[in-house]
Amino acid sequence: MPAFADNYIWMLHDGARAVVVDPGDAAPVLKALDRLHLELTAILVTHHHADHVGGVNALRPRLKGPVYGPAQERIPQPFMPLIEGDTIDVLGLHFAVIDVPGHTAGHIAYAQQGAVSQGLLFCGDTLFSAGCGRLFEGTAAQMHDSLSKLAALPGDMRVCCTHEYTLSNLRFAAAVEPGNTIRQAYQLRCEALRAQGQPTLPSSLDVELGINPFLRCDQAAVIAAAQQHGAEDTSPVAVLGALREWKNRF
Ligand code: ZN
Ligand code: FE
């Protein structure tokens, strides 16, 4: 569900029980719980920023279960601290926790496990469609490592990002790789969706591998563009760092 100007709060439910991810605001969550007559059984948090945790305490009176969050960050207490290698079960779905530092120092992602097609990936502000999070607390090397972990997950995974930044990210991606025809087609699809007031998300990892410059730091065209914008060498970390700096000014 949309929140604030461009956040999304993801809600999963089975008709009776619900789980929400990164509730920056309680109001839209409470509205959805009431409208669909759902019991809130867990809250998943990816990182400590206010637009992801701001609604947690206001939801506690309605919560019949734990708040899960990154062990390395200050999340509204009490919560169940998670690190990479932990797994959680919500609504009968299994999620593995992955450490993805870069945007914040202790950022985690939740990747659905098991023999499912189109599993869910809740990646917070680490991976966006056609972009990645700003490096507020981490380094380009950390972000590259984190994005590489996500990129190695099954390609059909649904990428549930927490912001609708897709069109502005795609304008940047077009500057990096003007000749990428996969990105051109995807951009037209996303522009049509936004024109109808529809979200561009979830994306999929396969789509992102084809269009997201931050996942394509080993591609010749991306390397060349990054070198024109300050990359000191052709290593993926240098390329990602230069892209991120360029995007900050774009
Ligand atoms: Zn954030
Ligand atoms: Fe955010």
Short mmCIF file of C-alpha atoms and ligand atoms in Angstrom, two decimals:
data_model
loop_
_atom_site.label_atom_id
_atom_site.label_comp_id
_atom_site.label_asym_id
_atom_site.label_seq_id
_atom_site.Cartn_x
_atom_site.Cartn_y
_atom_site.Cartn_z
CA MET A 1 0.00 0.00 0.00
CA PRO A 2 1.26 3.54 -0.68
CA ALA A 3 2.45 5.65 2.27
CA PHE A 4 3.86 9.19 2.43
CA ALA A 5 4.88 10.53 -0.99
CA ASP A 6 6.58 7.49 -2.50
CA ASN A 7 6.87 4.71 0.11
CA TYR A 8 5.25 1.32 -0.13
CA ILE A 9 4.27 -0.76 2.90
CA TRP A 10 3.94 -4.38 1.77
CA MET A 11 1.21 -6.46 3.36
CA LEU A 12 0.80 -10.22 3.00
CA HIS A 13 -2.39 -11.87 4.17
CA ASP A 14 -4.24 -15.16 3.93
CA GLY A 15 -7.71 -13.77 4.45
CA ALA A 16 -7.45 -13.93 8.24
CA ARG A 17 -3.91 -13.09 9.28
CA ALA A 18 -1.61 -10.39 7.96
CA VAL A 19 2.05 -9.42 8.02
CA VAL A 20 3.44 -6.01 7.13
CA VAL A 21 6.90 -4.96 6.05
CA ASP A 22 8.44 -1.59 6.99
CA PRO A 23 5.34 0.20 8.32
CA GLY A 24 6.58 3.78 8.30
CA ASP A 25 3.03 4.89 9.02
CA ALA A 26 0.38 3.00 11.00
CA ALA A 27 -2.68 4.68 9.46
CA PRO A 28 -2.80 2.90 6.07
CA VAL A 29 -2.04 -0.43 7.79
CA LEU A 30 -4.86 -0.03 10.33
CA LYS A 31 -7.22 0.93 7.53
CA ALA A 32 -6.36 -2.21 5.54
CA LEU A 33 -6.58 -4.46 8.62
CA ASP A 34 -10.07 -3.12 9.40
CA ARG A 35 -11.30 -3.20 5.82
CA LEU A 36 -10.21 -6.82 5.28
CA HIS A 37 -10.91 -7.98 8.88
CA LEU A 38 -7.34 -9.19 9.39
CA GLU A 39 -5.32 -9.95 12.48
CA LEU A 40 -1.78 -8.55 12.37
CA THR A 41 0.58 -11.41 13.28
CA ALA A 42 4.05 -10.01 12.52
CA ILE A 43 5.94 -6.89 11.48
CA LEU A 44 9.13 -7.20 9.42
CA VAL A 45 11.60 -4.31 9.46
CA THR A 46 14.56 -3.97 7.08
CA HIS A 47 16.35 -0.94 8.56
CA HIS A 48 16.03 1.82 11.10
CA HIS A 49 14.93 4.82 9.01
CA ALA A 50 11.79 6.59 10.21
CA ASP A 51 9.89 6.03 6.97
CA HIS A 52 10.23 2.27 7.65
CA VAL A 53 9.67 2.04 11.43
CA GLY A 54 7.57 5.14 12.22
CA GLY A 55 4.33 3.16 12.52
CA VAL A 56 5.65 0.20 14.54
CA ASN A 57 4.74 1.41 18.03
CA ALA A 58 1.28 2.60 16.99
CA LEU A 59 0.59 -0.89 15.57
CA ARG A 60 1.63 -2.78 18.72
CA PRO A 61 -1.82 -2.75 20.35
CA ARG A 62 -3.10 -4.62 17.27
CA LEU A 63 -0.10 -6.93 16.92
CA LYS A 64 -0.44 -10.62 17.91
CA GLY A 65 3.15 -11.64 17.29
CA PRO A 66 6.71 -10.40 16.99
CA VAL A 67 8.40 -7.40 15.44
CA TYR A 68 11.42 -8.69 13.50
CA GLY A 69 14.31 -6.38 12.71
CA PRO A 70 18.04 -6.06 12.09
CA ALA A 71 20.14 -6.97 15.14
CA GLN A 72 22.69 -4.25 14.33
CA GLU A 73 20.25 -1.33 14.29
CA ARG A 74 18.14 0.70 16.70
CA ILE A 75 14.58 -0.46 16.05
CA PRO A 76 11.69 0.43 18.39
CA GLN A 77 11.98 -2.05 21.30
CA PRO A 78 11.06 -4.80 21.87
CA PHE A 79 11.92 -6.67 18.67
CA MET A 80 13.40 -10.02 17.61
CA PRO A 81 16.94 -9.25 16.39
CA LEU A 82 17.91 -11.03 13.17
CA ILE A 83 21.21 -11.61 11.38
CA GLU A 84 22.19 -13.40 8.19
CA GLY A 85 21.50 -17.11 8.43
CA ASP A 86 18.39 -16.67 10.57
CA THR A 87 15.08 -17.83 9.15
CA ILE A 88 11.57 -16.81 10.10
CA ASP A 89 8.15 -18.32 9.41
CA VAL A 90 5.22 -16.00 8.77
CA LEU A 91 1.82 -17.06 7.41
CA GLY A 92 3.35 -20.45 6.64
CA LEU A 93 6.01 -18.86 4.42
CA HIS A 94 9.71 -19.26 5.15
CA PHE A 95 12.11 -16.36 4.80
CA ALA A 96 15.87 -16.30 5.07
CA VAL A 97 17.56 -13.20 6.45
CA ILE A 98 20.38 -11.70 4.40
CA ASP A 99 22.73 -8.96 5.65
CA VAL A 100 22.77 -6.18 3.05
CA PRO A 101 24.73 -3.25 4.51
CA GLY A 102 25.33 -0.14 2.42
CA HIS A 103 22.26 2.10 2.66
CA THR A 104 22.47 1.64 6.44
CA ALA A 105 25.10 -0.27 8.40
CA GLY A 106 22.84 -3.10 9.57
CA HIS A 107 20.25 -3.30 6.79
CA ILE A 108 18.73 -6.76 6.28
CA ALA A 109 16.60 -8.31 3.52
CA TYR A 110 14.05 -11.12 3.73
CA ALA A 111 14.14 -13.70 0.91
CA GLN A 112 11.47 -16.36 0.65
CA GLN A 113 12.84 -19.90 0.85
CA GLY A 114 11.81 -23.29 -0.44
CA ALA A 115 10.64 -24.69 -3.73
CA VAL A 116 8.42 -21.76 -4.63
CA SER A 117 8.20 -19.97 -7.92
CA GLN A 118 8.12 -16.18 -7.83
CA GLY A 119 9.28 -16.04 -4.22
CA LEU A 120 9.13 -12.74 -2.39
CA LEU A 121 12.14 -10.57 -1.70
CA PHE A 122 11.73 -7.70 0.75
CA CYS A 123 14.85 -5.66 0.17
CA GLY A 124 13.95 -2.34 1.83
CA ASP A 125 16.07 0.52 0.53
CA THR A 126 18.92 -1.65 -0.77
CA LEU A 127 17.65 -2.54 -4.25
CA PHE A 128 15.14 -0.40 -6.14
CA SER A 129 13.82 -1.05 -9.59
CA ALA A 130 16.55 0.35 -11.88
CA GLY A 131 18.45 1.73 -8.89
CA CYS A 132 19.86 1.20 -5.41
CA GLY A 133 19.73 2.98 -2.07
CA ARG A 134 21.95 5.90 -1.21
CA LEU A 135 25.09 5.08 0.76
CA PHE A 136 24.23 6.80 4.04
CA GLU A 137 26.17 4.53 6.39
CA GLY A 138 28.06 2.10 4.17
CA THR A 139 30.61 1.93 1.38
CA ALA A 140 30.39 1.18 -2.32
CA ALA A 141 32.17 -2.13 -1.61
CA GLN A 142 29.50 -3.09 0.92
CA MET A 143 26.68 -2.14 -1.44
CA HIS A 144 28.27 -4.10 -4.26
CA ASP A 145 28.59 -7.13 -2.01
CA SER A 146 24.99 -6.75 -0.81
CA LEU A 147 23.58 -6.34 -4.32
CA SER A 148 25.62 -9.35 -5.47
CA LYS A 149 23.97 -11.48 -2.78
CA LEU A 150 20.53 -10.40 -3.95
CA ALA A 151 21.45 -10.89 -7.62
CA ALA A 152 22.42 -14.50 -6.87
CA LEU A 153 18.87 -15.36 -5.70
CA PRO A 154 16.45 -17.10 -8.11
CA GLY A 155 15.76 -14.86 -11.11
CA ASP A 156 11.99 -15.12 -10.86
CA MET A 157 11.93 -13.66 -7.34
CA ARG A 158 9.55 -10.75 -6.94
CA VAL A 159 11.48 -7.69 -5.82
CA CYS A 160 9.37 -5.81 -3.28
CA CYS A 161 11.13 -2.47 -2.87
CA THR A 162 9.95 0.15 -0.41
CA HIS A 163 9.90 3.19 -2.71
CA GLU A 164 8.35 4.07 -6.05
CA TYR A 165 11.51 5.53 -7.56
CA THR A 166 11.36 3.52 -10.77
CA LEU A 167 10.77 6.25 -13.38
CA SER A 168 13.44 8.60 -12.04
CA ASN A 169 15.84 5.67 -11.72
CA LEU A 170 15.09 4.72 -15.32
CA ARG A 171 15.94 8.22 -16.52
CA PHE A 172 19.34 7.73 -14.91
CA ALA A 173 19.67 4.21 -16.32
CA ALA A 174 18.99 5.66 -19.77
CA ALA A 175 21.90 8.07 -19.34
CA VAL A 176 24.18 5.20 -18.30
CA GLU A 177 23.12 2.74 -21.01
CA PRO A 178 21.30 4.59 -23.79
CA GLY A 179 21.49 1.53 -26.05
CA ASN A 180 19.94 -1.00 -23.65
CA THR A 181 16.81 -2.14 -25.52
CA ILE A 182 15.52 -4.22 -22.58
CA ARG A 183 15.55 -1.07 -20.47
CA GLN A 184 13.81 0.92 -23.23
CA ALA A 185 10.91 -1.57 -23.36
CA TYR A 186 10.68 -1.74 -19.56
CA GLN A 187 10.64 2.06 -19.33
CA LEU A 188 7.64 2.25 -21.69
CA ARG A 189 5.80 -0.34 -19.57
CA CYS A 190 6.55 1.51 -16.35
CA GLU A 191 5.53 4.89 -17.79
CA ALA A 192 2.19 3.38 -18.84
CA LEU A 193 1.65 1.90 -15.36
CA ARG A 194 2.39 5.19 -13.60
CA ALA A 195 0.14 7.08 -16.04
CA GLN A 196 -2.69 4.79 -14.85
CA GLY A 197 -1.75 5.35 -11.19
CA GLN A 198 -0.45 1.79 -10.87
CA PRO A 199 2.72 0.74 -9.01
CA THR A 200 5.68 -0.44 -11.09
CA LEU A 201 6.44 -2.99 -8.37
CA PRO A 202 7.11 -5.73 -7.64
CA SER A 203 9.87 -6.07 -10.19
CA SER A 204 11.75 -9.33 -10.69
CA LEU A 205 15.43 -10.10 -10.31
CA ASP A 206 15.65 -11.16 -13.97
CA VAL A 207 14.27 -7.79 -15.06
CA GLU A 208 16.65 -5.94 -12.74
CA LEU A 209 19.65 -7.90 -14.03
CA GLY A 210 18.77 -6.66 -17.52
CA ILE A 211 18.08 -3.01 -16.75
CA ASN A 212 19.53 -1.93 -13.39
CA PRO A 213 22.92 -0.25 -13.88
CA PHE A 214 23.90 -0.97 -10.26
CA LEU A 215 23.58 -4.72 -10.99
CA ARG A 216 25.44 -4.32 -14.28
CA CYS A 217 28.77 -2.93 -13.09
CA ASP A 218 30.60 -5.58 -15.13
CA GLN A 219 29.02 -4.58 -18.45
CA ALA A 220 31.24 -2.73 -20.93
CA ALA A 221 28.77 0.11 -21.57
CA VAL A 222 28.25 0.67 -17.82
CA ILE A 223 31.99 0.61 -17.14
CA ALA A 224 32.61 3.13 -19.94
CA ALA A 225 29.90 5.49 -18.63
CA ALA A 226 31.22 5.22 -15.08
CA GLN A 227 34.75 5.99 -16.24
CA GLN A 228 33.47 9.22 -17.80
CA HIS A 229 32.03 10.05 -14.37
CA GLY A 230 35.03 9.52 -12.15
CA ALA A 231 35.49 5.76 -11.81
CA GLU A 232 39.18 5.31 -11.11
CA ASP A 233 39.37 1.81 -12.50
CA THR A 234 37.14 -0.81 -14.10
CA SER A 235 36.47 -2.85 -10.96
CA PRO A 236 32.78 -3.33 -10.15
CA VAL A 237 33.21 -1.51 -6.82
CA ALA A 238 34.78 1.54 -8.48
CA VAL A 239 32.07 1.47 -11.14
CA LEU A 240 29.29 1.24 -8.56
CA GLY A 241 30.82 4.02 -6.47
CA ALA A 242 31.05 6.33 -9.50
CA LEU A 243 27.48 5.51 -10.58
CA ARG A 244 26.17 6.24 -7.08
CA GLU A 245 27.98 9.61 -6.94
CA TRP A 246 26.77 10.49 -10.42
CA LYS A 247 23.20 9.53 -9.52
CA ASN A 248 23.35 11.72 -6.38
CA ARG A 249 23.97 14.73 -8.63
CA PHE A 250 21.75 13.60 -11.53
ZN ZN B 1 16.06 4.14 4.16
FE FE B 2 13.15 4.60 2.82
#
